[in-house]
């Protein structure tokens, strides 16, 4: 390990390598959406959902938010975003 607990590449499987190998198209679409929308996350939830779904299905990983209330859906799973100018997300994006 390097200083700060960062794993050196080649020592253990790298999650980014796994994501790019299995979900590269979804990763690129989400990244391009963020770039095109000034890094405003709420603008890119549809692309994020597709990336999350790919990562969960193919790598068995799940997105969790520390400290999020257990009785409410996490913000990244809301169909209508709180600060969005859009009323609803298009499912076909």
mmCIF file with all atom_site columns, N, CA and C in Angstrom, residues 6 16 19 21 23 34-35 40 43-44 47-48 55-56 63-64 68 83 87 93:
data_model
loop_
_atom_site.group_PDB
_atom_site.id
_atom_site.type_symbol
_atom_site.label_atom_id
_atom_site.label_alt_id
_atom_site.label_comp_id
_atom_site.label_asym_id
_atom_site.label_entity_id
_atom_site.label_seq_id
_atom_site.pdbx_PDB_ins_code
_atom_site.Cartn_x
_atom_site.Cartn_y
_atom_site.Cartn_z
_atom_site.occupancy
_atom_site.B_iso_or_equiv
_atom_site.pdbx_formal_charge
_atom_site.auth_seq_id
_atom_site.auth_comp_id
_atom_site.auth_asym_id
_atom_site.auth_atom_id
_atom_site.pdbx_PDB_model_num
ATOM 1  N N  . UNK A 1 6  ? -3.865  4.063  -0.022  1.00 0.00 ? 6  UNK A N  1
ATOM 2  C CA . UNK A 1 6  ? -4.238  3.878  -1.419  1.00 0.00 ? 6  UNK A CA 1
ATOM 3  C C  . UNK A 1 6  ? -3.544  2.630  -1.956  1.00 0.00 ? 6  UNK A C  1
ATOM 4  N N  . UNK A 1 16 ? -11.974 0.549  -10.755 1.00 0.00 ? 16 UNK A N  1
ATOM 5  C CA . UNK A 1 16 ? -12.114 1.331  -11.970 1.00 0.00 ? 16 UNK A CA 1
ATOM 6  C C  . UNK A 1 16 ? -11.848 0.468  -13.197 1.00 0.00 ? 16 UNK A C  1
ATOM 7  N N  . UNK A 1 19 ? -14.958 -1.549 -13.737 1.00 0.00 ? 19 UNK A N  1
ATOM 8  C CA . UNK A 1 19 ? -16.046 -0.739 -14.286 1.00 0.00 ? 19 UNK A CA 1
ATOM 9  C C  . UNK A 1 19 ? -15.811 -0.457 -15.763 1.00 0.00 ? 19 UNK A C  1
ATOM 10 N N  . UNK A 1 21 ? -14.085 -2.154 -17.838 1.00 0.00 ? 21 UNK A N  1
ATOM 11 C CA . UNK A 1 21 ? -14.154 -3.405 -18.598 1.00 0.00 ? 21 UNK A CA 1
ATOM 12 C C  . UNK A 1 21 ? -15.609 -3.832 -18.817 1.00 0.00 ? 21 UNK A C  1
ATOM 13 N N  . UNK A 1 23 ? -18.654 -1.836 -17.877 1.00 0.00 ? 23 UNK A N  1
ATOM 14 C CA . UNK A 1 23 ? -19.698 -0.802 -18.000 1.00 0.00 ? 23 UNK A CA 1
ATOM 15 C C  . UNK A 1 23 ? -19.170 0.464  -18.667 1.00 0.00 ? 23 UNK A C  1
ATOM 16 N N  . UNK A 1 34 ? -22.376 14.735 -17.385 1.00 0.00 ? 34 UNK A N  1
ATOM 17 C CA . UNK A 1 34 ? -21.865 15.652 -16.362 1.00 0.00 ? 34 UNK A CA 1
ATOM 18 C C  . UNK A 1 34 ? -21.051 16.782 -16.996 1.00 0.00 ? 34 UNK A C  1
ATOM 19 N N  . UNK A 1 35 ? -20.217 16.444 -17.959 1.00 0.00 ? 35 UNK A N  1
ATOM 20 C CA . UNK A 1 35 ? -19.413 17.465 -18.645 1.00 0.00 ? 35 UNK A CA 1
ATOM 21 C C  . UNK A 1 35 ? -20.305 18.460 -19.380 1.00 0.00 ? 35 UNK A C  1
ATOM 22 N N  . UNK A 1 40 ? -23.660 19.265 -12.886 1.00 0.00 ? 40 UNK A N  1
ATOM 23 C CA . UNK A 1 40 ? -24.874 19.278 -12.070 1.00 0.00 ? 40 UNK A CA 1
ATOM 24 C C  . UNK A 1 40 ? -25.450 17.867 -12.052 1.00 0.00 ? 40 UNK A C  1
ATOM 25 N N  . UNK A 1 43 ? -28.980 16.791 -13.270 1.00 0.00 ? 43 UNK A N  1
ATOM 26 C CA . UNK A 1 43 ? -29.237 16.796 -14.711 1.00 0.00 ? 43 UNK A CA 1
ATOM 27 C C  . UNK A 1 43 ? -28.979 15.417 -15.324 1.00 0.00 ? 43 UNK A C  1
ATOM 28 N N  . UNK A 1 44 ? -28.225 14.589 -14.637 1.00 0.00 ? 44 UNK A N  1
ATOM 29 C CA . UNK A 1 44 ? -27.727 13.334 -15.226 1.00 0.00 ? 44 UNK A CA 1
ATOM 30 C C  . UNK A 1 44 ? -28.184 12.095 -14.463 1.00 0.00 ? 44 UNK A C  1
ATOM 31 N N  . UNK A 1 47 ? -28.692 8.827  -16.682 1.00 0.00 ? 47 UNK A N  1
ATOM 32 C CA . UNK A 1 47 ? -27.423 8.174  -17.029 1.00 0.00 ? 47 UNK A CA 1
ATOM 33 C C  . UNK A 1 47 ? -26.794 7.532  -15.795 1.00 0.00 ? 47 UNK A C  1
ATOM 34 N N  . UNK A 1 48 ? -26.937 8.176  -14.640 1.00 0.00 ? 48 UNK A N  1
ATOM 35 C CA . UNK A 1 48 ? -26.400 7.616  -13.399 1.00 0.00 ? 48 UNK A CA 1
ATOM 36 C C  . UNK A 1 48 ? -27.118 6.319  -13.030 1.00 0.00 ? 48 UNK A C  1
ATOM 37 N N  . UNK A 1 55 ? -23.239 -1.482 -12.847 1.00 0.00 ? 55 UNK A N  1
ATOM 38 C CA . UNK A 1 55 ? -22.246 -1.801 -11.813 1.00 0.00 ? 55 UNK A CA 1
ATOM 39 C C  . UNK A 1 55 ? -22.820 -2.805 -10.818 1.00 0.00 ? 55 UNK A C  1
ATOM 40 N N  . UNK A 1 56 ? -24.089 -2.614 -10.435 1.00 0.00 ? 56 UNK A N  1
ATOM 41 C CA . UNK A 1 56 ? -24.691 -3.547 -9.486  1.00 0.00 ? 56 UNK A CA 1
ATOM 42 C C  . UNK A 1 56 ? -24.844 -4.927 -10.102 1.00 0.00 ? 56 UNK A C  1
ATOM 43 N N  . UNK A 1 63 ? -24.640 1.373  -4.491  1.00 0.00 ? 63 UNK A N  1
ATOM 44 C CA . UNK A 1 63 ? -24.372 2.715  -3.996  1.00 0.00 ? 63 UNK A CA 1
ATOM 45 C C  . UNK A 1 63 ? -25.123 2.929  -2.688  1.00 0.00 ? 63 UNK A C  1
ATOM 46 N N  . UNK A 1 64 ? -24.401 3.299  -1.643  1.00 0.00 ? 64 UNK A N  1
ATOM 47 C CA . UNK A 1 64 ? -25.017 3.632  -0.360  1.00 0.00 ? 64 UNK A CA 1
ATOM 48 C C  . UNK A 1 64 ? -24.499 4.993  0.084   1.00 0.00 ? 64 UNK A C  1
ATOM 49 N N  . UNK A 1 68 ? -27.706 8.485  5.470   1.00 0.00 ? 68 UNK A N  1
ATOM 50 C CA . UNK A 1 68 ? -29.003 8.719  4.833   1.00 0.00 ? 68 UNK A CA 1
ATOM 51 C C  . UNK A 1 68 ? -30.103 8.093  5.680   1.00 0.00 ? 68 UNK A C  1
ATOM 52 N N  . UNK A 1 83 ? -34.237 19.874 -6.752  1.00 0.00 ? 83 UNK A N  1
ATOM 53 C CA . UNK A 1 83 ? -33.748 21.132 -7.304  1.00 0.00 ? 83 UNK A CA 1
ATOM 54 C C  . UNK A 1 83 ? -33.766 21.166 -8.826  1.00 0.00 ? 83 UNK A C  1
ATOM 55 N N  . UNK A 1 87 ? -39.462 18.629 -14.834 1.00 0.00 ? 87 UNK A N  1
ATOM 56 C CA . UNK A 1 87 ? -40.509 18.076 -14.004 1.00 0.00 ? 87 UNK A CA 1
ATOM 57 C C  . UNK A 1 87 ? -40.289 16.593 -13.754 1.00 0.00 ? 87 UNK A C  1
ATOM 58 N N  . UNK A 1 93 ? -33.466 8.322  -22.082 1.00 0.00 ? 93 UNK A N  1
ATOM 59 C CA . UNK A 1 93 ? -32.163 8.974  -22.241 1.00 0.00 ? 93 UNK A CA 1
ATOM 60 C C  . UNK A 1 93 ? -31.043 8.033  -21.912 1.00 0.00 ? 93 UNK A C  1
#
